[in-house]
Coordinates of C-alpha atoms in Angstrom, one line a residue:
M129 CA 0.0 0.0 0.0
L130 CA 2.9 2.4 0.9
A131 CA 4.5 1.6 -2.4
K132 CA 1.2 2.6 -4.2
Y133 CA 1.1 6.0 -2.5
I134 CA 4.8 6.5 -3.3
T135 CA 4.2 5.7 -6.9
V136 CA 1.1 8.0 -7.1
G137 CA 3.1 10.8 -5.4
A138 CA 6.0 10.4 -7.8
I139 CA 3.7 10.5 -10.8
A140 CA 2.1 13.7 -9.5
A141 CA 5.4 15.3 -8.9
F142 CA 6.6 14.4 -12.4
I143 CA 3.4 15.8 -13.9
A144 CA 3.8 19.1 -12.0
L145 CA 7.5 19.3 -13.0
A146 CA 6.6 18.6 -16.6
S147 CA 3.8 21.2 -16.5
R148 CA 6.3 23.8 -15.3
A149 CA 8.7 22.8 -18.0
F150 CA 6.1 23.1 -20.8
A151 CA 4.8 26.4 -19.3
D152 CA 8.3 27.9 -19.4
N153 CA 8.9 29.4 -22.9
V154 CA 12.7 29.1 -22.4
H155 CA 13.6 25.4 -22.9
A156 CA 15.9 24.2 -20.1
L157 CA 18.1 21.6 -21.8
D158 CA 20.7 19.1 -20.5
S159 CA 23.1 16.7 -22.1
E160 CA 20.3 14.1 -22.7
S161 CA 17.7 16.5 -24.2
F162 CA 19.8 19.0 -26.1
D163 CA 20.0 17.2 -29.5
S164 CA 16.5 15.9 -29.5
V165 CA 14.7 19.1 -28.4
I166 CA 16.7 21.4 -30.8
G167 CA 16.8 19.0 -33.7
N168 CA 17.1 21.1 -36.8
K169 CA 15.3 24.2 -35.6
P170 CA 16.9 27.6 -35.5
T171 CA 17.7 28.1 -31.8
L172 CA 19.3 30.7 -29.5
V173 CA 21.0 29.0 -26.5
E174 CA 22.2 30.6 -23.3
F175 CA 25.0 28.7 -21.6
Y176 CA 24.9 30.0 -18.0
A177 CA 26.0 29.2 -14.4
P178 CA 23.5 29.6 -11.5
W179 CA 26.1 31.5 -9.4
C180 CA 27.0 34.0 -12.2
G181 CA 25.8 37.5 -11.5
H182 CA 25.6 38.5 -15.1
C183 CA 23.5 35.4 -15.8
K184 CA 21.1 36.4 -13.0
N185 CA 20.7 39.9 -14.5
L186 CA 20.0 38.4 -17.9
A187 CA 17.5 35.8 -16.6
P188 CA 14.3 37.9 -16.5
I189 CA 15.1 39.4 -19.9
Y190 CA 15.8 36.0 -21.4
E191 CA 12.4 34.8 -20.0
E192 CA 10.7 37.7 -21.8
L193 CA 12.6 36.7 -24.9
G194 CA 11.2 33.2 -24.7
D195 CA 7.7 34.6 -24.2
A196 CA 8.1 36.9 -27.2
F197 CA 8.7 33.9 -29.6
S198 CA 6.5 31.4 -27.8
H199 CA 3.9 31.7 -30.6
K200 CA 6.3 30.3 -33.1
K201 CA 7.9 27.4 -31.2
D202 CA 7.7 25.3 -34.3
E203 CA 9.9 27.7 -36.2
V204 CA 12.4 29.0 -33.6
L205 CA 13.4 28.1 -30.1
I206 CA 14.8 30.0 -27.1
A207 CA 16.8 27.7 -24.8
K208 CA 19.3 27.6 -22.0
V209 CA 21.8 25.2 -20.5
D210 CA 23.2 25.1 -17.0
A211 CA 26.8 24.7 -18.3
D212 CA 28.2 24.5 -14.8
E213 CA 26.3 21.3 -14.2
H214 CA 26.4 20.0 -17.8
R215 CA 30.0 20.8 -18.5
T216 CA 30.3 18.3 -21.4
L217 CA 27.8 20.5 -23.4
G218 CA 29.7 23.6 -22.6
S219 CA 33.0 22.0 -23.7
R220 CA 31.4 20.6 -26.8
Y221 CA 30.7 24.2 -27.9
G222 CA 33.7 25.9 -26.5
V223 CA 32.0 27.8 -23.7
E224 CA 34.6 29.5 -21.5
G225 CA 32.6 32.2 -19.7
F226 CA 29.1 33.0 -18.5
P227 CA 26.7 33.8 -19.9
T228 CA 27.6 32.7 -23.4
L229 CA 24.9 32.9 -26.1
K230 CA 25.1 31.0 -29.3
W231 CA 22.9 30.9 -32.3
F232 CA 22.3 27.6 -34.0
P233 CA 20.9 28.5 -37.5
N234 CA 20.0 25.0 -38.4
G235 CA 19.8 23.4 -35.0
I236 CA 22.5 20.9 -34.1
N237 CA 23.2 20.3 -37.8
S238 CA 25.0 23.6 -38.1
D239 CA 28.0 25.3 -36.5
P240 CA 26.8 27.8 -33.9
E241 CA 27.5 31.5 -34.1
D242 CA 28.5 33.5 -31.1
Y243 CA 26.0 36.3 -30.1
S244 CA 27.9 39.5 -29.3
G245 CA 25.1 42.0 -29.3
G246 CA 23.3 43.9 -26.5
R247 CA 21.7 42.0 -23.7
D248 CA 18.5 44.1 -23.7
L249 CA 15.2 42.6 -24.9
D250 CA 15.0 44.7 -28.1
S251 CA 18.6 43.7 -29.2
L252 CA 18.0 40.0 -28.5
A253 CA 14.6 40.0 -30.2
S254 CA 15.9 41.9 -33.2
F255 CA 18.8 39.4 -33.6
V256 CA 16.5 36.4 -33.5
T257 CA 14.1 38.0 -36.0
K258 CA 17.0 38.9 -38.3
K259 CA 18.4 35.4 -38.2
S260 CA 15.2 33.4 -38.3
G261 CA 12.7 35.7 -40.1
V262 CA 10.3 35.2 -37.3
R263 CA 8.7 38.3 -35.8
S264 CA 8.4 38.6 -32.0
S265 CA 5.2 39.4 -30.2
I266 CA 6.7 42.4 -28.4
K267 CA 4.5 45.4 -28.6
K268 CA 6.7 48.5 -28.4
A269 CA 5.4 51.3 -26.3
V270 CA 3.8 54.1 -28.3
I271 CA 5.5 57.4 -27.8
S272 CA 3.1 60.2 -27.1
Q273 CA 2.9 62.9 -29.8
V274 CA 0.9 65.2 -27.5
E275 CA 3.0 68.1 -26.3
V276 CA 2.7 68.8 -22.5
V277 CA 2.8 72.5 -21.8
T278 CA 2.9 74.5 -18.6
D279 CA 2.5 78.1 -17.5
A280 CA 6.2 78.6 -18.0
T281 CA 6.3 77.2 -21.5
F282 CA 2.9 78.3 -22.8
E283 CA 4.1 81.4 -24.6
S284 CA 7.1 79.7 -26.2
K285 CA 5.3 76.5 -27.2
V286 CA 1.9 78.0 -28.1
T287 CA 1.2 81.7 -28.5
N288 CA 4.7 82.7 -29.8
S289 CA 5.5 79.5 -31.6
K290 CA 4.3 80.7 -35.0
K291 CA 2.6 77.3 -35.4
N292 CA -1.0 76.1 -35.3
V293 CA -1.5 74.6 -31.8
L294 CA -4.6 72.7 -30.5
V295 CA -4.5 72.8 -26.7
E296 CA -6.6 70.8 -24.4
F297 CA -7.1 72.3 -20.9
Y298 CA -7.8 69.3 -18.7
A299 CA -8.1 68.1 -15.1
P300 CA -6.6 64.7 -14.1
W301 CA -9.8 63.7 -12.2
C302 CA -12.2 64.7 -15.0
G303 CA -14.0 61.7 -16.4
Y304 CA -14.6 63.4 -19.8
C305 CA -10.9 64.2 -20.0
Q306 CA -10.0 60.6 -19.3
G307 CA -12.5 59.4 -22.0
L308 CA -11.0 61.9 -24.5
A309 CA -7.4 60.9 -23.8
P310 CA -7.1 57.9 -26.2
T311 CA -8.7 59.9 -29.1
Y312 CA -6.5 62.9 -28.4
E313 CA -3.4 60.7 -28.5
K314 CA -4.5 59.5 -31.9
V315 CA -4.9 63.0 -33.1
G316 CA -1.4 63.8 -31.9
H317 CA 0.0 60.9 -34.0
D318 CA -2.1 61.9 -37.0
F319 CA -0.4 65.3 -37.1
A320 CA 3.1 64.3 -35.9
K321 CA 4.5 64.7 -39.4
E322 CA 3.2 68.3 -39.7
K323 CA 6.0 70.6 -38.6
D324 CA 3.6 73.6 -38.3
V325 CA 0.9 71.8 -36.3
I326 CA 1.2 70.9 -32.6
I327 CA -1.3 68.9 -30.5
A328 CA -0.8 69.9 -26.9
K329 CA -2.4 69.6 -23.4
I330 CA -2.1 71.5 -20.1
D331 CA -3.2 70.4 -16.6
A332 CA -5.4 73.4 -15.8
T333 CA -5.7 72.5 -12.2
V334 CA -1.9 73.0 -11.8
E335 CA -1.1 75.5 -14.5
T336 CA -3.8 77.9 -13.3
A337 CA -2.4 81.1 -14.8
S338 CA -2.9 80.0 -18.4
A339 CA -6.3 78.5 -17.7
S340 CA -7.4 81.8 -16.1
K341 CA -6.0 83.9 -18.9
Y342 CA -8.1 82.0 -21.5
G343 CA -11.2 81.8 -19.4
V344 CA -11.2 78.1 -18.8
S345 CA -14.0 77.2 -16.4
S346 CA -14.8 73.6 -17.3
Y347 CA -13.0 70.5 -18.4
P348 CA -12.0 69.6 -21.0
T349 CA -11.8 73.0 -22.8
I350 CA -10.1 72.8 -26.1
K351 CA -8.7 75.9 -27.9
Y352 CA -7.1 76.4 -31.2
F353 CA -4.2 78.9 -31.3
A354 CA -3.5 79.7 -35.0
A355 CA -0.1 80.7 -36.3
D356 CA -1.4 84.2 -37.1
G357 CA -2.3 84.8 -33.4
T358 CA -6.0 84.2 -33.5
V359 CA -7.6 81.9 -30.8
V360 CA -10.7 79.9 -31.5
E361 CA -12.5 77.6 -29.1
Y362 CA -13.1 74.1 -30.4
E363 CA -16.8 73.3 -30.1
G364 CA -17.1 70.3 -32.5
D365 CA -17.6 66.7 -31.7
R366 CA -14.8 64.8 -30.2
D367 CA -14.2 61.9 -32.5
E368 CA -10.8 61.5 -34.2
Q369 CA -12.2 62.5 -37.6
D370 CA -13.9 65.6 -36.2
F371 CA -10.6 66.9 -34.9
I372 CA -8.8 66.0 -38.2
D373 CA -11.4 67.9 -40.3
F374 CA -11.2 70.9 -38.0
I375 CA -7.4 71.1 -38.1
N376 CA -7.1 70.4 -41.8
K377 CA -9.5 73.3 -42.5
R378 CA -7.8 75.7 -40.2
A379 CA -4.2 74.8 -40.8
G380 CA -4.4 73.9 -44.5
T381 CA -3.2 70.4 -43.9
Q382 CA -4.4 67.2 -45.6
R383 CA -4.1 64.5 -43.0
A384 CA -6.3 61.4 -42.6
A385 CA -6.8 59.1 -39.7
G386 CA -3.7 57.1 -38.9
G387 CA -1.4 60.0 -40.0
R388 CA -1.5 59.2 -43.7
L389 CA -2.2 61.9 -46.2
S390 CA -5.7 62.2 -47.5
H391 CA -6.6 61.1 -51.1
K392 CA -6.7 64.8 -52.0
A393 CA -3.1 65.6 -51.0
G394 CA -0.9 66.8 -53.8
R395 CA -3.7 67.1 -56.3
I396 CA -3.9 70.2 -58.5
A397 CA -7.3 70.9 -60.0
K398 CA -6.1 72.4 -63.2
L399 CA -3.8 69.5 -63.9
D400 CA -6.4 67.0 -62.8
L401 CA -8.6 68.2 -65.7
L402 CA -5.8 67.6 -68.1
A403 CA -5.1 64.2 -66.6
K404 CA -8.7 63.3 -67.1
K405 CA -8.5 64.6 -70.7
F406 CA -5.4 62.5 -71.3
A407 CA -7.1 59.4 -69.9
Q408 CA -10.1 59.8 -72.1
A409 CA -8.2 60.8 -75.3
S410 CA -7.7 58.3 -78.1
S411 CA -4.3 56.8 -78.6
G412 CA -3.6 59.2 -81.5
D413 CA -4.5 62.3 -79.4
K414 CA -2.7 61.3 -76.1
K415 CA 0.7 62.7 -77.2
A416 CA -0.8 66.2 -77.8
V417 CA -2.6 66.2 -74.5
S418 CA 0.5 65.0 -72.7
E419 CA 2.5 67.8 -74.2
E420 CA -0.1 70.3 -73.1
G421 CA -0.1 68.8 -69.6
I422 CA 3.7 68.9 -69.3
K423 CA 3.7 72.6 -70.4
V424 CA 1.1 73.7 -67.8
A425 CA 2.7 71.5 -65.0
S426 CA 6.2 72.9 -65.7
K427 CA 4.9 76.5 -65.1
L428 CA 3.5 75.4 -61.8
Q429 CA 6.5 73.7 -60.4
D430 CA 7.9 76.8 -58.7
K431 CA 4.6 77.3 -56.8
N432 CA 3.6 73.7 -56.1
A433 CA 6.1 70.8 -55.7
S434 CA 3.5 68.3 -56.7
A435 CA 3.5 69.6 -60.2
K436 CA 6.7 67.7 -61.0
H437 CA 4.9 64.4 -60.4
Y438 CA 2.3 65.3 -63.0
V439 CA 5.1 66.1 -65.5
R440 CA 6.6 62.6 -64.9
V441 CA 3.3 60.8 -65.3
F442 CA 2.4 62.7 -68.5
E443 CA 5.8 61.8 -70.0
K444 CA 5.7 58.1 -68.9
A445 CA 2.1 57.5 -69.6
A446 CA 2.5 58.9 -73.1
A447 CA 5.3 56.5 -73.8
S448 CA 3.7 53.4 -72.2
P449 CA -0.1 52.8 -72.0
H450 CA 0.5 50.5 -69.0
F451 CA 2.6 52.9 -66.9
V452 CA -0.2 54.3 -64.7
A453 CA -1.4 50.8 -63.7
S454 CA 2.0 49.3 -63.1
E455 CA 3.4 52.3 -61.2
S456 CA 0.2 52.4 -59.0
A457 CA 0.7 48.8 -58.1
R458 CA 4.4 49.2 -57.4
L459 CA 3.9 52.2 -55.1
A460 CA 1.0 50.4 -53.3
K461 CA 3.2 47.4 -52.6
L462 CA 6.0 49.5 -51.3
S463 CA 3.6 51.6 -49.1
E464 CA 2.2 48.4 -47.5
S465 CA 5.7 47.0 -46.8
G466 CA 6.1 49.1 -43.7
T467 CA 9.7 49.9 -44.6
L468 CA 9.2 53.6 -45.6
N469 CA 10.1 56.5 -43.4
A470 CA 7.7 59.3 -42.7
D471 CA 8.8 61.6 -45.5
K472 CA 8.9 58.8 -48.1
A473 CA 5.5 57.5 -47.1
D474 CA 4.0 61.0 -47.6
D475 CA 5.8 61.3 -51.0
F476 CA 4.4 57.9 -52.1
S477 CA 0.9 58.9 -51.0
I478 CA 1.1 62.1 -53.1
R479 CA 2.3 60.2 -56.1
Q480 CA -0.4 57.6 -55.8
N481 CA -3.0 60.3 -55.5
I482 CA -1.7 62.0 -58.7
L483 CA -1.7 58.7 -60.6
A484 CA -5.4 58.2 -59.6
A485 CA -6.2 61.4 -61.5
F486 CA -5.1 59.6 -64.7
V487 CA -7.7 56.8 -64.1
V488 CA -11.2 57.3 -65.4
E489 CA -13.7 54.9 -64.0
E490 CA -15.9 53.2 -66.5
V491 CA -19.6 54.1 -66.1
K492 CA -21.6 50.9 -66.2
P493 CA -24.9 51.2 -68.1
D494 CA -28.0 50.7 -66.1
K495 CA -29.6 47.3 -66.5
E496 CA -32.8 47.3 -68.5
E497 CA -35.8 46.5 -66.5
L498 CA -37.7 43.4 -67.6

């Protein structure tokens, strides 16, 4: 009977131990499990010693790294070996100090590469992603694009800034202010690329001088300080698009939700008419319309930088009937790649908008009623 209880207890202990092992997203390997667990999978292995101070400092970061790639365990592994206990493994891979991190690009079937980068989470995750092609699940903290102003900085950052500034006067305890906060942050990101637009906020319960000067008596109060010195109270709805429409109208910007440029950005009405004329012209007339478009666009280049894009499209489209479609597809693919910096993304948006002016939608005839 005693043996039965001992057996049951041993099984329970084994199950508990196994559960902890499977729950741990950093695979703890030893001499017996190393080859079988890694196999031919790309793997990052930390060879450590329990008494090593640097290893102890790395431990929580390495655990986070394991969590960051736990959704792709079938494609990449994060593992560790107590090389002080399992010295044969350490000797097998030339480990002489702790911690030593090695990358096995094709599991045990490949020669390992020493990792010599930073020991912060971002550096480690970037290394694994670069080597394996697997993206981590790390969500980077979003940097706020809402400028915080105070009584001391109000003049320099708002009234004397020569910029268009939307300012929210808020109170930390105000429920409406708390509800507005996520939307206001989005608006800040939407206009982050605009050098002449600032989205700002000020704690009116602390910075009372500014609040009093501008007659703030309730929260949130939102005021628009234009670059020309005029001040207007914002009285519209408080959805993201409402703020975007208000600022675009006042500041002359052309932003859309998400920070991208609107579909109207870069378009020039006079050239749009010629682009439409070109698109509708017969193949024999396109060259003449193209030359007219280039002539008009060239005269506008000093006043509007977008005109140069019209010139290029008129030239290329006249030479190749497929240019507009192929170039639109190319720019769309690059724009969706996520590799463009802010300025290049704006440039591509403008070019895509202008290409759209050269496309005339076919009007489908109404179906005859039976």
